[in-house]
Coordinates of C-alpha atoms in Angstrom, one line a residue:
Chain S
M1076 CA 18.8 17.0 5.8
H1077 CA 16.6 15.5 8.5
L1078 CA 12.9 16.5 8.3
F1079 CA 10.8 16.9 11.4
Y1080 CA 7.1 17.8 12.0
Q1081 CA 5.9 20.6 14.3
P1082 CA 2.4 21.8 13.6
G1083 CA 2.2 24.0 16.7
G1084 CA 4.0 27.1 15.4
V1085 CA 6.6 26.7 18.2
T1086 CA 10.4 26.4 17.9
Y1087 CA 10.9 23.1 19.6
L1088 CA 10.4 19.5 18.5
S1089 CA 7.8 17.1 19.9
E1090 CA 9.1 14.6 22.5
D1091 CA 9.3 11.8 20.0
D1092 CA 11.1 14.0 17.4
S1093 CA 13.4 15.4 20.2
R1094 CA 14.4 11.9 21.3
H1095 CA 14.9 10.9 17.7
A1096 CA 17.0 13.9 16.8
V1097 CA 19.2 13.9 19.9
K1098 CA 19.4 10.2 20.9
T1099 CA 19.1 8.4 17.5
L1100 CA 20.5 10.9 15.0
R1101 CA 22.9 12.4 17.7
L1102 CA 22.3 15.9 16.4
G1103 CA 23.7 18.7 18.4
I1104 CA 23.7 22.5 18.8
G1105 CA 24.2 24.2 15.4
D1106 CA 23.2 21.2 13.4
A1107 CA 20.9 22.0 10.5
I1108 CA 17.4 20.4 10.3
A1109 CA 14.2 20.9 8.3
V1110 CA 10.9 21.3 10.0
T1111 CA 7.5 21.2 8.3
D1112 CA 4.2 22.4 9.9
G1113 CA 2.0 20.2 7.7
H1114 CA 0.3 23.3 6.4
G1115 CA 2.7 24.0 3.5
N1116 CA 5.5 25.7 5.4
R1117 CA 8.9 24.0 5.5
H1118 CA 11.5 25.7 7.7
S1119 CA 15.2 25.5 7.5
A1120 CA 16.5 25.6 11.1
V1121 CA 19.5 25.0 13.3
I1122 CA 19.3 23.3 16.7
T1123 CA 19.8 25.7 19.6
K1124 CA 19.3 23.2 22.5
A1125 CA 20.0 19.5 22.0
D1126 CA 17.6 18.3 24.7
A1127 CA 16.2 14.8 24.2
R1128 CA 12.9 15.8 25.8
Q1129 CA 12.5 19.2 24.1
C1130 CA 15.0 20.0 21.3
T1131 CA 14.7 23.6 20.4
F1132 CA 15.7 25.2 17.1
R1133 CA 16.0 28.6 15.4
I1134 CA 14.4 29.1 12.0
T1135 CA 16.8 30.5 9.4
E1136 CA 14.5 30.4 6.4
T1137 CA 10.9 29.4 5.5
E1138 CA 9.8 27.9 2.2
T1139 CA 6.0 27.9 1.6
T1140 CA 4.5 25.5 -0.9
P1141 CA 1.2 26.5 -2.5
E1142 CA -1.8 24.1 -2.2
R1143 CA -2.4 21.9 -5.2
P1144 CA -4.8 23.3 -7.8
F1145 CA -7.1 20.3 -7.1
S1146 CA -7.9 18.3 -4.0
I1147 CA -8.5 14.6 -3.5
R1148 CA -10.7 13.3 -0.7
I1149 CA -11.3 9.5 -0.4
G1150 CA -14.1 8.2 1.7
V1151 CA -13.3 4.6 2.7
A1152 CA -14.6 1.9 5.1
P1153 CA -12.0 0.6 7.4
T1154 CA -10.8 -2.9 6.4
K1155 CA -11.3 -6.0 8.7
N1156 CA -7.5 -6.3 8.7
L1157 CA -6.0 -3.0 9.9
D1158 CA -2.7 -3.5 8.0
R1159 CA -4.6 -2.9 4.8
I1160 CA -6.0 0.5 5.8
E1161 CA -2.7 1.5 7.3
W1162 CA -1.0 0.6 4.0
F1163 CA -3.6 2.6 2.1
V1164 CA -2.9 5.7 4.3
E1165 CA 0.8 5.4 3.8
K1166 CA 0.6 5.0 0.0
A1167 CA -2.1 7.6 -0.5
V1168 CA -0.1 10.2 1.3
E1169 CA 3.0 9.3 -0.7
V1170 CA 1.2 9.7 -4.1
G1171 CA -0.8 12.8 -2.9
I1172 CA -4.1 13.1 -1.1
E1173 CA -5.8 16.0 0.8
R1174 CA -8.3 14.2 3.0
I1175 CA -9.3 10.7 4.1
S1176 CA -12.7 10.2 5.6
F1177 CA -13.5 6.9 7.3
F1178 CA -17.0 5.5 7.5
Y1179 CA -18.9 2.4 8.6
G1180 CA -21.1 0.9 6.0
Q1181 CA -24.0 -1.5 6.5
H1182 CA -21.7 -4.3 5.3
S1183 CA -18.6 -3.1 7.3
E1184 CA -17.0 -5.8 9.5
R1185 CA -14.9 -3.4 11.4
R1186 CA -16.7 -0.9 13.7
V1187 CA -13.7 0.5 15.6
L1188 CA -10.9 2.6 14.2
K1189 CA -8.2 4.5 16.2
L1190 CA -6.8 7.5 14.3
E1191 CA -3.6 7.9 16.4
R1192 CA -1.6 5.2 14.7
L1193 CA -2.9 6.2 11.2
E1194 CA -1.8 9.8 11.9
K1195 CA 1.7 8.7 12.8
I1196 CA 1.8 6.7 9.5
A1197 CA 0.6 9.7 7.6
I1198 CA 3.2 12.0 9.2
A1199 CA 6.0 9.5 8.4
A1200 CA 4.8 9.2 4.8
M1201 CA 4.6 13.0 4.4
K1202 CA 8.2 13.3 5.7
Q1203 CA 9.4 10.4 3.6
S1204 CA 8.0 11.8 0.4
L1205 CA 9.3 15.3 1.3
Q1206 CA 5.8 17.0 1.3
S1207 CA 4.8 20.0 3.4
F1208 CA 1.1 19.3 3.7
L1209 CA -0.3 16.7 6.1
P1210 CA -3.6 15.3 4.8
Q1211 CA -6.7 15.5 7.1
L1212 CA -7.9 12.2 8.6
D1213 CA -11.5 12.1 9.7
E1214 CA -12.7 10.0 12.6
A1215 CA -14.9 7.1 11.3
V1216 CA -18.6 7.9 11.3
S1217 CA -21.7 6.3 9.8
F1218 CA -22.1 6.4 6.0
S1219 CA -24.9 9.0 6.2
E1220 CA -23.0 11.3 8.6
M1221 CA -20.0 11.2 6.3
L1222 CA -22.1 12.0 3.3
K1223 CA -23.3 15.2 5.0
T1224 CA -19.7 16.5 5.3
V1225 CA -18.9 16.2 1.6
D1226 CA -18.8 19.6 0.0
E1227 CA -16.5 18.7 -3.0
E1228 CA -18.3 19.3 -6.3
Q1229 CA -17.0 16.3 -8.2
R1230 CA -18.5 13.4 -6.3
F1231 CA -18.0 9.7 -7.3
I1232 CA -18.9 6.4 -5.8
A1233 CA -16.9 3.3 -6.9
H1234 CA -19.4 0.6 -7.6
L1235 CA -20.1 -2.1 -10.2
P1236 CA -23.9 -2.4 -10.7
P1237 CA -24.9 -5.9 -11.9
E1238 CA -26.6 -4.6 -15.0
S1239 CA -24.9 -1.5 -16.5
L1240 CA -21.2 -0.6 -16.9
P1241 CA -20.6 2.9 -15.3
D1242 CA -18.0 5.4 -16.5
Y1243 CA -14.3 5.0 -15.8
L1244 CA -13.3 7.5 -13.1
A1245 CA -10.5 8.9 -15.3
R1246 CA -13.1 9.9 -17.9
A1247 CA -15.8 11.0 -15.5
A1248 CA -13.5 13.4 -13.6
T1249 CA -12.3 16.7 -15.0
A1250 CA -9.0 18.3 -14.2
G1251 CA -8.6 20.9 -11.5
G1252 CA -11.5 19.9 -9.4
K1253 CA -12.3 19.2 -5.8
Y1254 CA -13.0 15.5 -5.8
A1255 CA -14.6 13.1 -3.3
V1256 CA -14.6 9.4 -4.1
L1257 CA -16.3 6.8 -2.0
V1258 CA -15.0 3.2 -1.8
G1259 CA -17.0 0.5 -0.1
P1260 CA -16.1 -2.1 2.5
E1261 CA -15.2 -5.8 1.7
G1262 CA -18.9 -6.5 1.7
D1263 CA -19.5 -3.7 -0.8
F1264 CA -22.0 -0.9 -0.4
S1265 CA -25.7 -1.8 0.3
D1266 CA -28.2 -0.8 -2.3
K1267 CA -29.6 1.7 0.2
E1268 CA -26.2 3.3 0.5
I1269 CA -25.8 3.5 -3.3
E1270 CA -29.2 5.2 -3.6
E1271 CA -28.4 7.6 -0.8
A1272 CA -25.1 8.6 -2.5
V1273 CA -26.7 9.0 -5.9
R1274 CA -29.4 11.2 -4.3
G1275 CA -26.5 13.2 -2.8
G1276 CA -25.1 13.9 -6.3
F1277 CA -22.5 11.1 -6.4
Q1278 CA -21.8 9.6 -9.8
I1279 CA -21.3 5.8 -10.0
V1280 CA -17.9 5.0 -11.6
T1281 CA -15.6 2.1 -12.1
L1282 CA -11.8 2.0 -11.3
G1283 CA -10.9 -0.5 -14.0
S1284 CA -11.9 -4.0 -15.1
N1285 CA -10.4 -6.0 -12.2
R1286 CA -12.1 -6.7 -8.9
L1287 CA -10.0 -4.8 -6.4
R1288 CA -9.7 -5.1 -2.6
T1289 CA -11.0 -2.1 -0.6
E1290 CA -7.6 -0.6 0.0
T1291 CA -6.4 -1.2 -3.5
A1292 CA -9.6 0.4 -4.9
A1293 CA -9.1 3.4 -2.6
L1294 CA -5.5 3.9 -3.7
T1295 CA -6.4 3.4 -7.3
A1296 CA -9.0 6.1 -7.1
C1297 CA -6.4 8.4 -5.6
Q1298 CA -3.9 7.5 -8.3
I1299 CA -6.4 8.1 -11.1
L1300 CA -7.2 11.6 -9.9
N1301 CA -3.5 12.4 -9.5
F1302 CA -3.0 11.3 -13.1
V1303 CA -6.0 13.2 -14.4
N1304 CA -4.2 16.3 -13.0
A1305 CA -0.6 15.4 -13.8
Chain A
M683 CA -17.9 -20.1 -6.4
H684 CA -14.5 -21.1 -5.0
L685 CA -11.6 -20.5 -7.4
F686 CA -8.6 -22.8 -7.4
Y687 CA -5.3 -22.8 -9.3
Q688 CA -4.0 -25.8 -11.3
P689 CA -1.5 -25.0 -14.0
G690 CA -0.5 -28.6 -14.7
G691 CA -3.4 -29.5 -17.1
V692 CA -4.5 -32.2 -14.7
T693 CA -7.9 -32.7 -13.1
Y694 CA -6.9 -32.7 -9.5
L695 CA -6.1 -29.9 -7.1
S696 CA -2.6 -29.3 -5.5
E697 CA -2.1 -30.6 -2.0
D698 CA -2.6 -27.2 -0.5
D699 CA -5.8 -26.5 -2.5
S700 CA -7.1 -30.1 -1.9
R701 CA -6.7 -29.6 1.9
H702 CA -8.3 -26.1 1.7
A703 CA -11.2 -27.4 -0.4
V704 CA -12.0 -30.5 1.6
K705 CA -10.9 -29.6 5.2
T706 CA -11.5 -25.9 5.4
L707 CA -14.3 -25.3 2.9
R708 CA -15.7 -28.8 3.5
L709 CA -16.5 -29.3 -0.2
G710 CA -17.7 -32.7 -1.2
I711 CA -18.4 -34.9 -4.3
G712 CA -20.6 -33.0 -6.8
D713 CA -19.8 -29.6 -5.4
A714 CA -19.1 -27.0 -8.0
I715 CA -15.7 -25.2 -8.1
A716 CA -13.8 -23.0 -10.6
V717 CA -10.2 -23.8 -11.6
T718 CA -7.9 -21.5 -13.4
D719 CA -4.7 -22.6 -15.1
G720 CA -3.1 -19.2 -14.9
H721 CA -2.8 -19.1 -18.7
G722 CA -6.2 -17.6 -19.5
N723 CA -8.4 -20.7 -19.0
R724 CA -11.0 -20.8 -16.3
H725 CA -12.8 -24.1 -15.9
S726 CA -16.1 -24.7 -14.3
A727 CA -15.8 -28.1 -12.6
V728 CA -17.4 -30.5 -10.1
I729 CA -15.6 -32.4 -7.4
T730 CA -15.4 -36.1 -8.2
K731 CA -13.2 -37.2 -5.2
A732 CA -13.1 -35.2 -2.0
D733 CA -9.7 -36.3 -1.0
A734 CA -7.8 -33.8 1.3
R735 CA -4.5 -34.9 -0.3
Q736 CA -5.6 -35.0 -3.9
C737 CA -9.1 -33.6 -4.6
T738 CA -10.1 -34.6 -8.2
F739 CA -12.6 -32.8 -10.3
R740 CA -14.4 -33.1 -13.7
I741 CA -14.4 -30.0 -16.0
T742 CA -17.9 -29.1 -17.2
E743 CA -17.1 -26.0 -19.1
T744 CA -14.0 -23.9 -20.0
E745 CA -14.0 -20.1 -20.5
T746 CA -10.9 -18.7 -22.2
T747 CA -9.9 -15.1 -21.6
P748 CA -7.8 -13.5 -24.4
E749 CA -4.5 -11.8 -23.4
R750 CA -4.7 -8.0 -22.9
P751 CA -3.8 -6.0 -26.1
F752 CA -0.9 -4.5 -24.1
S753 CA 1.6 -6.0 -21.6
I754 CA 3.2 -4.5 -18.6
R755 CA 6.6 -5.6 -17.3
I756 CA 8.2 -4.0 -14.3
G757 CA 11.8 -4.4 -13.4
V758 CA 12.3 -3.6 -9.8
A759 CA 15.1 -4.1 -7.2
P760 CA 14.0 -6.0 -4.1
T761 CA 13.4 -3.8 -1.1
K762 CA 15.4 -4.1 2.1
N763 CA 12.1 -4.8 3.9
L764 CA 10.6 -7.8 2.2
D765 CA 7.0 -6.8 3.2
R766 CA 7.2 -3.9 0.8
I767 CA 8.1 -6.0 -2.3
E768 CA 5.5 -8.6 -1.3
W769 CA 2.9 -5.8 -1.0
F770 CA 3.9 -4.6 -4.5
V771 CA 3.5 -8.0 -6.0
E772 CA 0.0 -8.4 -4.5
K773 CA -1.2 -5.0 -5.6
A774 CA 0.4 -5.1 -9.1
V775 CA -1.3 -8.5 -9.7
E776 CA -4.6 -7.0 -8.6
V777 CA -4.5 -4.0 -10.9
G778 CA -3.0 -5.9 -13.8
I779 CA 0.6 -6.8 -14.7
E780 CA 2.1 -9.4 -17.1
R781 CA 5.7 -9.8 -15.7
I782 CA 7.8 -8.8 -12.8
S783 CA 11.6 -9.0 -13.2
F784 CA 13.7 -8.6 -10.0
F785 CA 17.3 -7.2 -10.2
Y786 CA 20.1 -6.2 -7.9
G787 CA 21.4 -2.8 -8.5
Q788 CA 24.8 -1.3 -7.4
H789 CA 23.0 0.4 -4.6
S790 CA 20.7 -2.5 -3.6
E791 CA 20.8 -3.4 0.0
R792 CA 19.1 -6.8 -0.4
R793 CA 21.0 -9.5 -2.4
V794 CA 18.7 -12.5 -1.7
L795 CA 15.2 -13.0 -2.8
K796 CA 13.1 -16.2 -2.6
L797 CA 10.4 -16.4 -5.3
E798 CA 8.3 -19.1 -3.7
R799 CA 6.5 -16.9 -1.2
L800 CA 6.1 -14.2 -3.8
E801 CA 4.5 -16.7 -6.2
K802 CA 2.0 -17.8 -3.5
I803 CA 1.1 -14.1 -3.0
A804 CA 0.7 -13.6 -6.8
I805 CA -1.6 -16.7 -7.1
A806 CA -3.7 -15.5 -4.2
A807 CA -4.0 -12.0 -5.7
M808 CA -4.9 -13.5 -9.1
K809 CA -7.7 -15.6 -7.5
Q810 CA -8.9 -12.7 -5.3
S811 CA -9.2 -10.4 -8.3
L812 CA -10.8 -13.1 -10.4
Q813 CA -8.2 -13.1 -13.1
S814 CA -7.2 -16.1 -15.3
F815 CA -3.6 -15.1 -16.0
L816 CA -0.8 -15.5 -13.5
P817 CA 2.0 -13.0 -14.1
Q818 CA 5.5 -14.3 -14.6
L819 CA 8.0 -13.6 -11.8
D820 CA 11.7 -13.7 -12.8
E821 CA 14.4 -14.7 -10.4
A822 CA 16.6 -11.7 -9.3
V823 CA 19.7 -11.2 -11.4
S824 CA 22.2 -8.4 -11.9
F825 CA 21.0 -5.2 -13.5
S826 CA 23.0 -5.9 -16.7
E827 CA 21.7 -9.5 -17.0
M828 CA 18.1 -8.3 -16.5
L829 CA 18.5 -5.6 -19.3
K830 CA 19.6 -8.3 -21.7
T831 CA 16.2 -10.1 -21.3
V832 CA 14.1 -7.0 -22.1
D833 CA 12.5 -7.3 -25.6
E834 CA 9.6 -5.0 -25.0
E835 CA 9.7 -2.1 -27.5
Q836 CA 8.5 0.7 -25.1
R837 CA 11.3 0.9 -22.5
F838 CA 11.4 3.3 -19.6
I839 CA 13.5 3.9 -16.6
A840 CA 12.0 5.9 -13.7
H841 CA 14.6 8.4 -12.6
L842 CA 14.9 12.0 -11.6
P843 CA 18.1 13.5 -12.9
P844 CA 19.4 16.5 -10.9
E845 CA 19.4 18.9 -13.9
S846 CA 16.5 18.2 -16.3
L847 CA 12.9 17.2 -15.8
P848 CA 12.1 14.1 -17.9
D849 CA 8.7 13.2 -19.4
Y850 CA 5.9 11.9 -17.3
L851 CA 5.4 8.2 -18.0
A852 CA 1.7 8.7 -18.9
R853 CA 2.8 11.1 -21.7
A854 CA 5.8 9.1 -22.9
A855 CA 3.9 5.8 -23.2
T856 CA 1.5 5.1 -26.1
A857 CA -1.5 2.8 -25.8
G858 CA -1.4 -0.8 -26.9
G859 CA 2.3 -1.3 -26.4
K860 CA 4.6 -3.8 -24.8
Y861 CA 6.1 -1.9 -21.9
A862 CA 9.1 -2.4 -19.7
V863 CA 9.6 0.0 -16.8
L864 CA 12.7 -0.1 -14.5
V865 CA 12.4 1.1 -10.9
G866 CA 15.5 1.6 -8.8
P867 CA 16.4 0.4 -5.3
E868 CA 16.1 2.6 -2.1
G869 CA 19.6 3.9 -3.0
D870 CA 18.4 4.7 -6.5
F871 CA 20.2 3.7 -9.7
S872 CA 23.9 4.4 -10.1
D873 CA 24.9 6.8 -12.9
K874 CA 26.5 3.8 -14.6
E875 CA 23.2 1.9 -14.6
I876 CA 21.3 4.9 -16.0
E877 CA 23.8 5.2 -18.8
E878 CA 23.6 1.5 -19.5
A879 CA 19.8 1.6 -19.7
V880 CA 19.8 4.7 -21.9
R881 CA 22.2 3.0 -24.2
G882 CA 19.8 0.0 -24.2
G883 CA 17.0 2.2 -25.5
F884 CA 15.3 3.1 -22.2
Q885 CA 13.8 6.5 -21.9
I886 CA 14.1 8.4 -18.6
V887 CA 10.7 9.2 -17.2
T888 CA 9.1 10.5 -14.0
L889 CA 6.1 9.0 -12.2
G890 CA 4.9 12.2 -10.7
S891 CA 6.1 15.1 -8.5
N892 CA 6.5 13.3 -5.2
R893 CA 9.4 11.2 -4.1
L894 CA 8.1 7.7 -3.9
R895 CA 9.4 4.6 -2.1
T896 CA 10.6 1.8 -4.4
E897 CA 7.5 -0.3 -4.1
T898 CA 5.2 2.7 -4.4
A899 CA 7.0 3.8 -7.6
A900 CA 6.8 0.3 -9.0
L901 CA 3.0 0.1 -8.4
T902 CA 2.5 3.7 -9.7
A903 CA 4.3 2.8 -13.0
C904 CA 2.0 -0.2 -13.3
Q905 CA -1.1 1.9 -12.6
I906 CA -0.1 4.6 -15.1
L907 CA 0.3 2.0 -17.9
N908 CA -3.0 0.4 -17.0
F909 CA -4.7 3.9 -17.1
V910 CA -3.0 4.7 -20.5
N911 CA -4.7 1.6 -21.8
A912 CA -8.1 1.9 -20.0

């Protein structure tokens, strides 16, 4: 069953999906498809007009998936090499994440991030892993601005202070919570940023004993929180 | 401190590393470097001959890291798109793995796999994450041949049978063990392969509720076992 994405509450596919359905998959009138709205609803539908510019469908049944009893939000600085952050988005969506918030740290090398391509990757990963929720991707803002938007009650910042050894995220987090985890840029967080986060109620945690790249650390945080709730 | 890799027990760098040290990093006589042998030994050394073809060094101190009290071996089928398996190797080495065994399943699309590039990626990831052990990469063989080489006592195969819901790997695995986890190709394992593994003492497990790509499943298995032992 081919799965498409239509968040608009309308009964036709986007231009990209219409072309894909009609030209590539050669689907025709009466063929069955599945359409998710990215908000938990997955429709079973049949094609009513096989138009490569606007393929219309009729919904025969709708299956609604409840939200997860916990939510994972990762705040991460875009990597210098965009492939790495694109990879993180794909994998985080596959394993399960609710929100990704990008920020520029004092030590960030990259200052520009276009969300359009990342959203396409997130949609493809949602379809591929047969999920009905599309995670929210937030435009990159400064570290301080991003902190202001965090309302999750379980707040963590992944950092390895020179002197002490912080708690392991899997032990610091408790199941069923709303989580926000901050992961720094290649150049790590500045001391000022760490202090600002700690003042904001973020607990310093580690993600394991190895030194991880930014995108690996971000995915590992996401995996740990999924495991804590598995 | 620049970290290099020299498994041979000799006091000069490989041609690649020599060129990198002398031409790219412009290191000279007396400069301090670190050299790991990939077997747990990390040498502090100083350059004695800054030759771009064969840079020699003198070891001033050696720090030996003990092996981990557990070991992770992942058996995985090469993906159709090589980037995905290369990505898995990089990330698995970063988060911690002892051995990767490639196999061709009945439903494998890819039948050829060159280890040379994957070994370069593993070495780079080992250096990048400041580890002293280089995981073993096994040449791709048939599923049956690969099974014969498994002597780990905790054996799992990631699979979702249509009828029953198997145990979650994190609950099935116990800490401090020698683990082997098998992850199937894009086309999944054949029933015959599942039966063969079960006869060989492999327990069927899940890696979570989402449908994961081959390389994501392989990394997730690796992450779960690291968490179980964290």
